[in-house]
């Protein structure tokens, strides 16, 4: 079986400052994979490279065996990759419903996810549909951002640190939603700094350090081996 997404030895930089040094990773259809690593190791840059916001200076990115390196973010989204950035860019002045309508209008891919079906997955969004985005809690904003991306019906969902800045109970609720998406067959690549969410959701993990893959393997390898886990991730 060949991978849905293959990232092959990508290098990336911001100006003269080099940030990624030959990152490779693969995701099969239906998998949930997590990029783990401390602040500043290159997780966001890797997702932005996949999405076409920071095209890699070296290396290539294959989507369904097709080389998409250098494609525009718009074209990559149209090809089926959806991106939920870490800064949750909702429209604060628009209502929840209007935010979802913007997502639905931008989406050119029909499919199972509509404003109706995402509101079934996230009932809180239906309850809050007339509230402005800016008045939502952090967890609700994160759910709205995910919902807005889902209405584009991506085949792969990139989630950048979905639990960042959320209270433990909210993180738990959000993890359950992501688990539901996974159970429904959506392929997911997420990033996290701490392993809690990652190890509860991911089938496989890649641990990054200084712009390179330091470890890759099944999530169970880190769950079962505390010494390995702490060596890779303890602050
Ligand atoms: N826009 C930028 N300009 C310059 N350097 C950046 C920029 N964004 C990130 N960096 C640097 O690139 C490195 C990797 O950042 P990032 O990919 O955001 O890491 P992570 O998501 O793992 O925290 C860090 O050293 C960070 O300071
Ligand atoms: Mg980041």
PDB file of N, CA and C in Angstrom, residues 31-127:
ATOM      1  N   UNK A  31      -5.195   6.673   9.054  1.00  0.00           N
ATOM      2  CA  UNK A  31      -4.337   6.752  10.236  1.00  0.00           C
ATOM      3  C   UNK A  31      -4.498   8.078  10.973  1.00  0.00           C
ATOM      4  N   UNK A  32      -4.181   8.041  12.269  1.00  0.00           N
ATOM      5  CA  UNK A  32      -4.028   9.275  13.032  1.00  0.00           C
ATOM      6  C   UNK A  32      -2.575   9.318  13.498  1.00  0.00           C
ATOM      7  N   UNK A  33      -1.848  10.300  13.011  1.00  0.00           N
ATOM      8  CA  UNK A  33      -0.414  10.400  13.278  1.00  0.00           C
ATOM      9  C   UNK A  33      -0.157  11.701  14.023  1.00  0.00           C
ATOM     10  N   UNK A  34       0.725  11.666  15.006  1.00  0.00           N
ATOM     11  CA  UNK A  34       1.043  12.891  15.758  1.00  0.00           C
ATOM     12  C   UNK A  34       2.513  13.262  15.639  1.00  0.00           C
ATOM     13  N   UNK A  35       2.758  14.534  15.363  1.00  0.00           N
ATOM     14  CA  UNK A  35       4.105  15.097  15.435  1.00  0.00           C
ATOM     15  C   UNK A  35       4.249  15.687  16.824  1.00  0.00           C
ATOM     16  N   UNK A  36       5.158  15.133  17.582  1.00  0.00           N
ATOM     17  CA  UNK A  36       5.353  15.570  18.960  1.00  0.00           C
ATOM     18  C   UNK A  36       6.682  16.293  19.073  1.00  0.00           C
ATOM     19  N   UNK A  37       6.759  17.204  20.017  1.00  0.00           N
ATOM     20  CA  UNK A  37       8.044  17.847  20.260  1.00  0.00           C
ATOM     21  C   UNK A  37       7.855  19.155  20.984  1.00  0.00           C
ATOM     22  N   UNK A  38       8.931  19.593  21.616  1.00  0.00           N
ATOM     23  CA  UNK A  38       8.873  20.803  22.427  1.00  0.00           C
ATOM     24  C   UNK A  38       8.637  22.029  21.547  1.00  0.00           C
ATOM     25  N   UNK A  39       8.410  23.129  22.210  1.00  0.00           N
ATOM     26  CA  UNK A  39       8.204  24.400  21.527  1.00  0.00           C
ATOM     27  C   UNK A  39       9.414  24.714  20.637  1.00  0.00           C
ATOM     28  N   UNK A  40       9.143  25.096  19.390  1.00  0.00           N
ATOM     29  CA  UNK A  40      10.223  25.562  18.514  1.00  0.00           C
ATOM     30  C   UNK A  40      10.971  24.491  17.735  1.00  0.00           C
ATOM     31  N   UNK A  41      10.524  23.237  17.787  1.00  0.00           N
ATOM     32  CA  UNK A  41      11.268  22.179  17.081  1.00  0.00           C
ATOM     33  C   UNK A  41      10.931  22.082  15.588  1.00  0.00           C
ATOM     34  N   UNK A  42       9.829  22.746  15.183  1.00  0.00           N
ATOM     35  CA  UNK A  42       9.508  22.742  13.747  1.00  0.00           C
ATOM     36  C   UNK A  42       8.184  22.080  13.384  1.00  0.00           C
ATOM     37  N   UNK A  43       7.313  21.882  14.348  1.00  0.00           N
ATOM     38  CA  UNK A  43       6.029  21.218  14.070  1.00  0.00           C
ATOM     39  C   UNK A  43       5.151  22.064  13.151  1.00  0.00           C
ATOM     40  N   UNK A  44       4.965  23.330  13.521  1.00  0.00           N
ATOM     41  CA  UNK A  44       4.128  24.214  12.705  1.00  0.00           C
ATOM     42  C   UNK A  44       4.741  24.395  11.321  1.00  0.00           C
ATOM     43  N   UNK A  45       6.051  24.560  11.277  1.00  0.00           N
ATOM     44  CA  UNK A  45       6.711  24.761   9.982  1.00  0.00           C
ATOM     45  C   UNK A  45       6.492  23.551   9.076  1.00  0.00           C
ATOM     46  N   UNK A  46       6.500  22.350   9.655  1.00  0.00           N
ATOM     47  CA  UNK A  46       6.258  21.143   8.856  1.00  0.00           C
ATOM     48  C   UNK A  46       4.840  21.162   8.275  1.00  0.00           C
ATOM     49  N   UNK A  47       3.853  21.494   9.116  1.00  0.00           N
ATOM     50  CA  UNK A  47       2.472  21.543   8.603  1.00  0.00           C
ATOM     51  C   UNK A  47       2.330  22.642   7.552  1.00  0.00           C
ATOM     52  N   UNK A  48       2.972  23.780   7.796  1.00  0.00           N
ATOM     53  CA  UNK A  48       2.866  24.881   6.828  1.00  0.00           C
ATOM     54  C   UNK A  48       3.563  24.531   5.511  1.00  0.00           C
ATOM     55  N   UNK A  49       4.606  23.711   5.607  1.00  0.00           N
ATOM     56  CA  UNK A  49       5.275  23.254   4.381  1.00  0.00           C
ATOM     57  C   UNK A  49       4.341  22.330   3.596  1.00  0.00           C
ATOM     58  N   UNK A  50       3.679  21.411   4.300  1.00  0.00           N
ATOM     59  CA  UNK A  50       2.745  20.490   3.633  1.00  0.00           C
ATOM     60  C   UNK A  50       1.641  21.279   2.946  1.00  0.00           C
ATOM     61  N   UNK A  51       1.180  22.331   3.652  1.00  0.00           N
ATOM     62  CA  UNK A  51       0.037  23.107   3.169  1.00  0.00           C
ATOM     63  C   UNK A  51       0.416  24.116   2.074  1.00  0.00           C
ATOM     64  N   UNK A  52       1.716  24.288   1.830  1.00  0.00           N
ATOM     65  CA  UNK A  52       2.145  25.197   0.770  1.00  0.00           C
ATOM     66  C   UNK A  52       2.386  26.629   1.205  1.00  0.00           C
ATOM     67  N   UNK A  53       2.271  26.903   2.528  1.00  0.00           N
ATOM     68  CA  UNK A  53       2.537  28.267   3.005  1.00  0.00           C
ATOM     69  C   UNK A  53       4.041  28.549   3.073  1.00  0.00           C
ATOM     70  N   UNK A  54       4.819  27.513   3.417  1.00  0.00           N
ATOM     71  CA  UNK A  54       6.288  27.612   3.424  1.00  0.00           C
ATOM     72  C   UNK A  54       6.827  26.469   2.573  1.00  0.00           C
ATOM     73  N   UNK A  55       6.818  26.607   1.255  1.00  0.00           N
ATOM     74  CA  UNK A  55       7.281  25.476   0.446  1.00  0.00           C
ATOM     75  C   UNK A  55       8.713  25.104   0.816  1.00  0.00           C
ATOM     76  N   UNK A  56       9.019  23.815   0.874  1.00  0.00           N
ATOM     77  CA  UNK A  56      10.363  23.400   1.271  1.00  0.00           C
ATOM     78  C   UNK A  56      11.409  23.827   0.247  1.00  0.00           C
ATOM     79  N   UNK A  57      12.600  24.201   0.740  1.00  0.00           N
ATOM     80  CA  UNK A  57      13.695  24.566  -0.150  1.00  0.00           C
ATOM     81  C   UNK A  57      14.307  23.341  -0.798  1.00  0.00           C
ATOM     82  N   UNK A  58      14.218  22.226  -0.083  1.00  0.00           N
ATOM     83  CA  UNK A  58      14.737  20.953  -0.589  1.00  0.00           C
ATOM     84  C   UNK A  58      13.776  19.861  -0.171  1.00  0.00           C
ATOM     85  N   UNK A  59      13.718  18.775  -0.920  1.00  0.00           N
ATOM     86  CA  UNK A  59      12.828  17.674  -0.592  1.00  0.00           C
ATOM     87  C   UNK A  59      11.516  17.800  -1.339  1.00  0.00           C
ATOM     88  N   UNK A  60      10.628  16.800  -1.166  1.00  0.00           N
ATOM     89  CA  UNK A  60       9.347  16.902  -1.858  1.00  0.00           C
ATOM     90  C   UNK A  60       8.199  16.318  -1.042  1.00  0.00           C
ATOM     91  N   UNK A  61       7.012  16.693  -1.460  1.00  0.00           N
ATOM     92  CA  UNK A  61       5.799  16.277  -0.767  1.00  0.00           C
ATOM     93  C   UNK A  61       4.872  15.616  -1.786  1.00  0.00           C
ATOM     94  N   UNK A  62       4.512  14.373  -1.501  1.00  0.00           N
ATOM     95  CA  UNK A  62       3.643  13.630  -2.409  1.00  0.00           C
ATOM     96  C   UNK A  62       2.281  13.425  -1.767  1.00  0.00           C
ATOM     97  N   UNK A  63       1.253  13.698  -2.536  1.00  0.00           N
ATOM     98  CA  UNK A  63      -0.129  13.493  -2.101  1.00  0.00           C
ATOM     99  C   UNK A  63      -0.752  12.517  -3.085  1.00  0.00           C
ATOM    100  N   UNK A  64      -1.166  11.367  -2.601  1.00  0.00           N
ATOM    101  CA  UNK A  64      -1.655  10.302  -3.486  1.00  0.00           C
ATOM    102  C   UNK A  64      -0.676  10.084  -4.638  1.00  0.00           C
ATOM    103  N   UNK A  65       0.605  10.003  -4.301  1.00  0.00           N
ATOM    104  CA  UNK A  65       1.707   9.760  -5.244  1.00  0.00           C
ATOM    105  C   UNK A  65       1.960  10.889  -6.228  1.00  0.00           C
ATOM    106  N   UNK A  66       1.265  11.998  -6.035  1.00  0.00           N
ATOM    107  CA  UNK A  66       1.448  13.113  -6.945  1.00  0.00           C
ATOM    108  C   UNK A  66       2.309  14.161  -6.250  1.00  0.00           C
ATOM    109  N   UNK A  67       3.297  14.684  -6.963  1.00  0.00           N
ATOM    110  CA  UNK A  67       4.193  15.672  -6.366  1.00  0.00           C
ATOM    111  C   UNK A  67       3.473  17.026  -6.263  1.00  0.00           C
ATOM    112  N   UNK A  68       3.199  17.459  -5.042  1.00  0.00           N
ATOM    113  CA  UNK A  68       2.490  18.732  -4.844  1.00  0.00           C
ATOM    114  C   UNK A  68       3.430  19.832  -4.328  1.00  0.00           C
ATOM    115  N   UNK A  69       4.731  19.547  -4.301  1.00  0.00           N
ATOM    116  CA  UNK A  69       5.683  20.545  -3.825  1.00  0.00           C
ATOM    117  C   UNK A  69       5.567  21.809  -4.671  1.00  0.00           C
ATOM    118  N   UNK A  70       5.431  22.951  -4.009  1.00  0.00           N
ATOM    119  CA  UNK A  70       5.356  24.211  -4.751  1.00  0.00           C
ATOM    120  C   UNK A  70       3.941  24.605  -5.164  1.00  0.00           C
ATOM    121  N   UNK A  71       2.955  23.748  -4.913  1.00  0.00           N
ATOM    122  CA  UNK A  71       1.573  24.143  -5.209  1.00  0.00           C
ATOM    123  C   UNK A  71       1.139  25.244  -4.239  1.00  0.00           C
ATOM    124  N   UNK A  72       0.178  26.046  -4.647  1.00  0.00           N
ATOM    125  CA  UNK A  72      -0.335  27.093  -3.757  1.00  0.00           C
ATOM    126  C   UNK A  72      -1.195  26.444  -2.669  1.00  0.00           C
ATOM    127  N   UNK A  73      -1.293  27.114  -1.502  1.00  0.00           N
ATOM    128  CA  UNK A  73      -2.149  26.587  -0.423  1.00  0.00           C
ATOM    129  C   UNK A  73      -3.579  26.328  -0.904  1.00  0.00           C
ATOM    130  N   UNK A  74      -4.066  27.202  -1.753  1.00  0.00           N
ATOM    131  CA  UNK A  74      -5.425  27.074  -2.253  1.00  0.00           C
ATOM    132  C   UNK A  74      -5.609  25.774  -3.041  1.00  0.00           C
ATOM    133  N   UNK A  75      -4.629  25.506  -3.898  1.00  0.00           N
ATOM    134  CA  UNK A  75      -4.696  24.303  -4.731  1.00  0.00           C
ATOM    135  C   UNK A  75      -4.542  23.040  -3.879  1.00  0.00           C
ATOM    136  N   UNK A  76      -3.700  23.132  -2.842  1.00  0.00           N
ATOM    137  CA  UNK A  76      -3.502  21.989  -1.947  1.00  0.00           C
ATOM    138  C   UNK A  76      -4.786  21.712  -1.159  1.00  0.00           C
ATOM    139  N   UNK A  77      -5.455  22.784  -0.736  1.00  0.00           N
ATOM    140  CA  UNK A  77      -6.733  22.606  -0.042  1.00  0.00           C
ATOM    141  C   UNK A  77      -7.760  21.958  -0.975  1.00  0.00           C
ATOM    142  N   UNK A  78      -7.780  22.414  -2.214  1.00  0.00           N
ATOM    143  CA  UNK A  78      -8.716  21.849  -3.183  1.00  0.00           C
ATOM    144  C   UNK A  78      -8.437  20.381  -3.453  1.00  0.00           C
ATOM    145  N   UNK A  79      -7.152  19.996  -3.312  1.00  0.00           N
ATOM    146  CA  UNK A  79      -6.781  18.591  -3.547  1.00  0.00           C
ATOM    147  C   UNK A  79      -7.201  17.697  -2.382  1.00  0.00           C
ATOM    148  N   UNK A  80      -7.602  18.326  -1.241  1.00  0.00           N
ATOM    149  CA  UNK A  80      -8.148  17.505  -0.156  1.00  0.00           C
ATOM    150  C   UNK A  80      -7.424  17.559   1.169  1.00  0.00           C
ATOM    151  N   UNK A  81      -6.556  18.552   1.365  1.00  0.00           N
ATOM    152  CA  UNK A  81      -5.888  18.685   2.667  1.00  0.00           C
ATOM    153  C   UNK A  81      -6.462  19.908   3.385  1.00  0.00           C
ATOM    154  N   UNK A  82      -6.982  19.695   4.592  1.00  0.00           N
ATOM    155  CA  UNK A  82      -7.564  20.780   5.382  1.00  0.00           C
ATOM    156  C   UNK A  82      -6.644  21.116   6.548  1.00  0.00           C
ATOM    157  N   UNK A  83      -6.506  22.415   6.838  1.00  0.00           N
ATOM    158  CA  UNK A  83      -5.528  22.870   7.845  1.00  0.00           C
ATOM    159  C   UNK A  83      -6.230  23.674   8.927  1.00  0.00           C
ATOM    160  N   UNK A  84      -6.020  23.266  10.175  1.00  0.00           N
ATOM    161  CA  UNK A  84      -6.516  24.031  11.317  1.00  0.00           C
ATOM    162  C   UNK A  84      -5.300  24.622  12.029  1.00  0.00           C
ATOM    163  N   UNK A  85      -5.019  25.916  11.806  1.00  0.00           N
ATOM    164  CA  UNK A  85      -3.801  26.514  12.353  1.00  0.00           C
ATOM    165  C   UNK A  85      -3.879  26.676  13.867  1.00  0.00           C
ATOM    166  N   UNK A  86      -2.707  26.855  14.494  1.00  0.00           N
ATOM    167  CA  UNK A  86      -2.694  26.898  15.954  1.00  0.00           C
ATOM    168  C   UNK A  86      -3.341  28.167  16.499  1.00  0.00           C
ATOM    169  N   UNK A  87      -3.405  29.218  15.701  1.00  0.00           N
ATOM    170  CA  UNK A  87      -3.961  30.461  16.256  1.00  0.00           C
ATOM    171  C   UNK A  87      -5.464  30.634  16.014  1.00  0.00           C
ATOM    172  N   UNK A  88      -6.154  29.580  15.604  1.00  0.00           N
ATOM    173  CA  UNK A  88      -7.631  29.576  15.534  1.00  0.00           C
ATOM    174  C   UNK A  88      -8.192  30.835  14.899  1.00  0.00           C
ATOM    175  N   UNK A  89      -7.945  30.966  13.620  1.00  0.00           N
ATOM    176  CA  UNK A  89      -8.361  32.215  12.975  1.00  0.00           C
ATOM    177  C   UNK A  89      -9.841  32.248  12.624  1.00  0.00           C
ATOM    178  N   UNK A  90     -10.692  32.411  13.619  1.00  0.00           N
ATOM    179  CA  UNK A  90     -12.111  32.582  13.327  1.00  0.00           C
ATOM    180  C   UNK A  90     -12.370  34.071  13.098  1.00  0.00           C
ATOM    181  N   UNK A  91     -13.520  34.374  12.512  1.00  0.00           N
ATOM    182  CA  UNK A  91     -13.890  35.783  12.345  1.00  0.00           C
ATOM    183  C   UNK A  91     -14.644  36.210  13.592  1.00  0.00           C
ATOM    184  N   UNK A  92     -14.005  37.059  14.402  1.00  0.00           N
ATOM    185  CA  UNK A  92     -14.555  37.419  15.709  1.00  0.00           C
ATOM    186  C   UNK A  92     -15.864  38.191  15.591  1.00  0.00           C
ATOM    187  N   UNK A  93     -16.005  38.953  14.493  1.00  0.00           N
ATOM    188  CA  UNK A  93     -17.198  39.796  14.335  1.00  0.00           C
ATOM    189  C   UNK A  93     -18.371  39.037  13.728  1.00  0.00           C
ATOM    190  N   UNK A  94     -18.110  37.888  13.139  1.00  0.00           N
ATOM    191  CA  UNK A  94     -19.188  37.108  12.534  1.00  0.00           C
ATOM    192  C   UNK A  94     -19.744  36.116  13.540  1.00  0.00           C
ATOM    193  N   UNK A  95     -21.003  35.740  13.345  1.00  0.00           N
ATOM    194  CA  UNK A  95     -21.591  34.728  14.226  1.00  0.00           C
ATOM    195  C   UNK A  95     -21.012  33.357  13.876  1.00  0.00           C
ATOM    196  N   UNK A  96     -21.292  32.410  14.764  1.00  0.00           N
ATOM    197  CA  UNK A  96     -20.851  31.028  14.532  1.00  0.00           C
ATOM    198  C   UNK A  96     -21.372  30.551  13.174  1.00  0.00           C
ATOM    199  N   UNK A  97     -22.661  30.798  12.933  1.00  0.00           N
ATOM    200  CA  UNK A  97     -23.256  30.344  11.679  1.00  0.00           C
ATOM    201  C   UNK A  97     -22.590  31.009  10.468  1.00  0.00           C
ATOM    202  N   UNK A  98     -22.330  32.309  10.591  1.00  0.00           N
ATOM    203  CA  UNK A  98     -21.681  33.013   9.474  1.00  0.00           C
ATOM    204  C   UNK A  98     -20.256  32.496   9.242  1.00  0.00           C
ATOM    205  N   UNK A  99     -19.553  32.186  10.342  1.00  0.00           N
ATOM    206  CA  UNK A  99     -18.216  31.601  10.196  1.00  0.00           C
ATOM    207  C   UNK A  99     -18.292  30.298   9.404  1.00  0.00           C
ATOM    208  N   UNK A 100     -19.290  29.475   9.725  1.00  0.00           N
ATOM    209  CA  UNK A 100     -19.432  28.192   9.019  1.00  0.00           C
ATOM    210  C   UNK A 100     -19.834  28.409   7.562  1.00  0.00           C
ATOM    211  N   UNK A 101     -20.655  29.440   7.331  1.00  0.00           N
ATOM    212  CA  UNK A 101     -21.060  29.732   5.947  1.00  0.00           C
ATOM    213  C   UNK A 101     -19.857  30.154   5.106  1.00  0.00           C
ATOM    214  N   UNK A 102     -18.951  30.933   5.718  1.00  0.00           N
ATOM    215  CA  UNK A 102     -17.738  31.334   4.994  1.00  0.00           C
ATOM    216  C   UNK A 102     -16.951  30.083   4.605  1.00  0.00           C
ATOM    217  N   UNK A 103     -16.825  29.154   5.561  1.00  0.00           N
ATOM    218  CA  UNK A 103     -16.111  27.902   5.280  1.00  0.00           C
ATOM    219  C   UNK A 103     -16.786  27.115   4.173  1.00  0.00           C
ATOM    220  N   UNK A 104     -18.104  27.050   4.244  1.00  0.00           N
ATOM    221  CA  UNK A 104     -18.843  26.253   3.256  1.00  0.00           C
ATOM    222  C   UNK A 104     -18.756  26.883   1.870  1.00  0.00           C
ATOM    223  N   UNK A 105     -18.780  28.233   1.820  1.00  0.00           N
ATOM    224  CA  UNK A 105     -18.692  28.909   0.517  1.00  0.00           C
ATOM    225  C   UNK A 105     -17.328  28.723  -0.112  1.00  0.00           C
ATOM    226  N   UNK A 106     -16.278  28.742   0.748  1.00  0.00           N
ATOM    227  CA  UNK A 106     -14.918  28.588   0.235  1.00  0.00           C
ATOM    228  C   UNK A 106     -14.683  27.150  -0.234  1.00  0.00           C
ATOM    229  N   UNK A 107     -15.439  26.222   0.325  1.00  0.00           N
ATOM    230  CA  UNK A 107     -15.210  24.812   0.026  1.00  0.00           C
ATOM    231  C   UNK A 107     -15.737  24.467  -1.353  1.00  0.00           C
ATOM    232  N   UNK A 108     -14.892  23.816  -2.126  1.00  0.00           N
ATOM    233  CA  UNK A 108     -15.330  23.421  -3.453  1.00  0.00           C
ATOM    234  C   UNK A 108     -15.500  21.907  -3.516  1.00  0.00           C
ATOM    235  N   UNK A 109     -15.368  21.276  -2.347  1.00  0.00           N
ATOM    236  CA  UNK A 109     -15.460  19.819  -2.337  1.00  0.00           C
ATOM    237  C   UNK A 109     -16.732  19.403  -1.611  1.00  0.00           C
ATOM    238  N   UNK A 110     -17.713  18.906  -2.338  1.00  0.00           N
ATOM    239  CA  UNK A 110     -18.909  18.418  -1.667  1.00  0.00           C
ATOM    240  C   UNK A 110     -18.591  17.115  -0.951  1.00  0.00           C
ATOM    241  N   UNK A 111     -19.417  16.752   0.009  1.00  0.00           N
ATOM    242  CA  UNK A 111     -19.169  15.524   0.748  1.00  0.00           C
ATOM    243  C   UNK A 111     -20.083  15.454   1.936  1.00  0.00           C
ATOM    244  N   UNK A 112     -19.727  14.600   2.884  1.00  0.00           N
ATOM    245  CA  UNK A 112     -20.632  14.351   3.996  1.00  0.00           C
ATOM    246  C   UNK A 112     -20.714  15.510   4.972  1.00  0.00           C
ATOM    247  N   UNK A 113     -19.659  16.366   5.007  1.00  0.00           N
ATOM    248  CA  UNK A 113     -19.673  17.435   5.997  1.00  0.00           C
ATOM    249  C   UNK A 113     -20.343  18.684   5.449  1.00  0.00           C
ATOM    250  N   UNK A 114     -21.414  19.077   6.136  1.00  0.00           N
ATOM    251  CA  UNK A 114     -22.137  20.297   5.795  1.00  0.00           C
ATOM    252  C   UNK A 114     -22.315  21.056   7.112  1.00  0.00           C
ATOM    253  N   UNK A 115     -22.871  22.261   7.045  1.00  0.00           N
ATOM    254  CA  UNK A 115     -23.119  23.001   8.289  1.00  0.00           C
ATOM    255  C   UNK A 115     -23.997  22.156   9.201  1.00  0.00           C
ATOM    256  N   UNK A 116     -24.944  21.446   8.590  1.00  0.00           N
ATOM    257  CA  UNK A 116     -25.845  20.580   9.348  1.00  0.00           C
ATOM    258  C   UNK A 116     -25.082  19.447  10.059  1.00  0.00           C
ATOM    259  N   UNK A 117     -24.260  18.732   9.332  1.00  0.00           N
ATOM    260  CA  UNK A 117     -23.606  17.564   9.952  1.00  0.00           C
ATOM    261  C   UNK A 117     -22.495  17.966  10.927  1.00  0.00           C
ATOM    262  N   UNK A 118     -21.801  19.090  10.677  1.00  0.00           N
ATOM    263  CA  UNK A 118     -20.795  19.492  11.685  1.00  0.00           C
ATOM    264  C   UNK A 118     -21.493  19.964  12.968  1.00  0.00           C
ATOM    265  N   UNK A 119     -22.707  20.485  12.823  1.00  0.00           N
ATOM    266  CA  UNK A 119     -23.433  20.916  14.020  1.00  0.00           C
ATOM    267  C   UNK A 119     -23.949  19.725  14.823  1.00  0.00           C
ATOM    268  N   UNK A 120     -24.080  18.575  14.161  1.00  0.00           N
ATOM    269  CA  UNK A 120     -24.402  17.354  14.908  1.00  0.00           C
ATOM    270  C   UNK A 120     -23.179  16.866  15.669  1.00  0.00           C
ATOM    271  N   UNK A 121     -22.016  16.982  15.035  1.00  0.00           N
ATOM    272  CA  UNK A 121     -20.786  16.571  15.722  1.00  0.00           C
ATOM    273  C   UNK A 121     -20.477  17.511  16.891  1.00  0.00           C
ATOM    274  N   UNK A 122     -20.702  18.800  16.682  1.00  0.00           N
ATOM    275  CA  UNK A 122     -20.426  19.805  17.723  1.00  0.00           C
ATOM    276  C   UNK A 122     -21.727  20.522  18.096  1.00  0.00           C
ATOM    277  N   UNK A 123     -22.565  19.903  18.926  1.00  0.00           N
ATOM    278  CA  UNK A 123     -23.867  20.514  19.245  1.00  0.00           C
ATOM    279  C   UNK A 123     -23.739  21.908  19.858  1.00  0.00           C
ATOM    280  N   UNK A 124     -22.613  22.173  20.514  1.00  0.00           N
ATOM    281  CA  UNK A 124     -22.424  23.492  21.136  1.00  0.00           C
ATOM    282  C   UNK A 124     -22.458  24.589  20.072  1.00  0.00           C
ATOM    283  N   UNK A 125     -22.025  24.267  18.852  1.00  0.00           N
ATOM    284  CA  UNK A 125     -22.010  25.270  17.781  1.00  0.00           C
ATOM    285  C   UNK A 125     -23.434  25.604  17.344  1.00  0.00           C
ATOM    286  N   UNK A 126     -24.312  24.608  17.453  1.00  0.00           N
ATOM    287  CA  UNK A 126     -25.710  24.887  17.117  1.00  0.00           C
ATOM    288  C   UNK A 126     -26.319  25.784  18.195  1.00  0.00           C
ATOM    289  N   UNK A 127     -26.010  25.451  19.461  1.00  0.00           N
ATOM    290  CA  UNK A 127     -26.527  26.280  20.559  1.00  0.00           C
ATOM    291  C   UNK A 127     -26.047  27.724  20.452  1.00  0.00           C
TER     292      UNK A 127
END
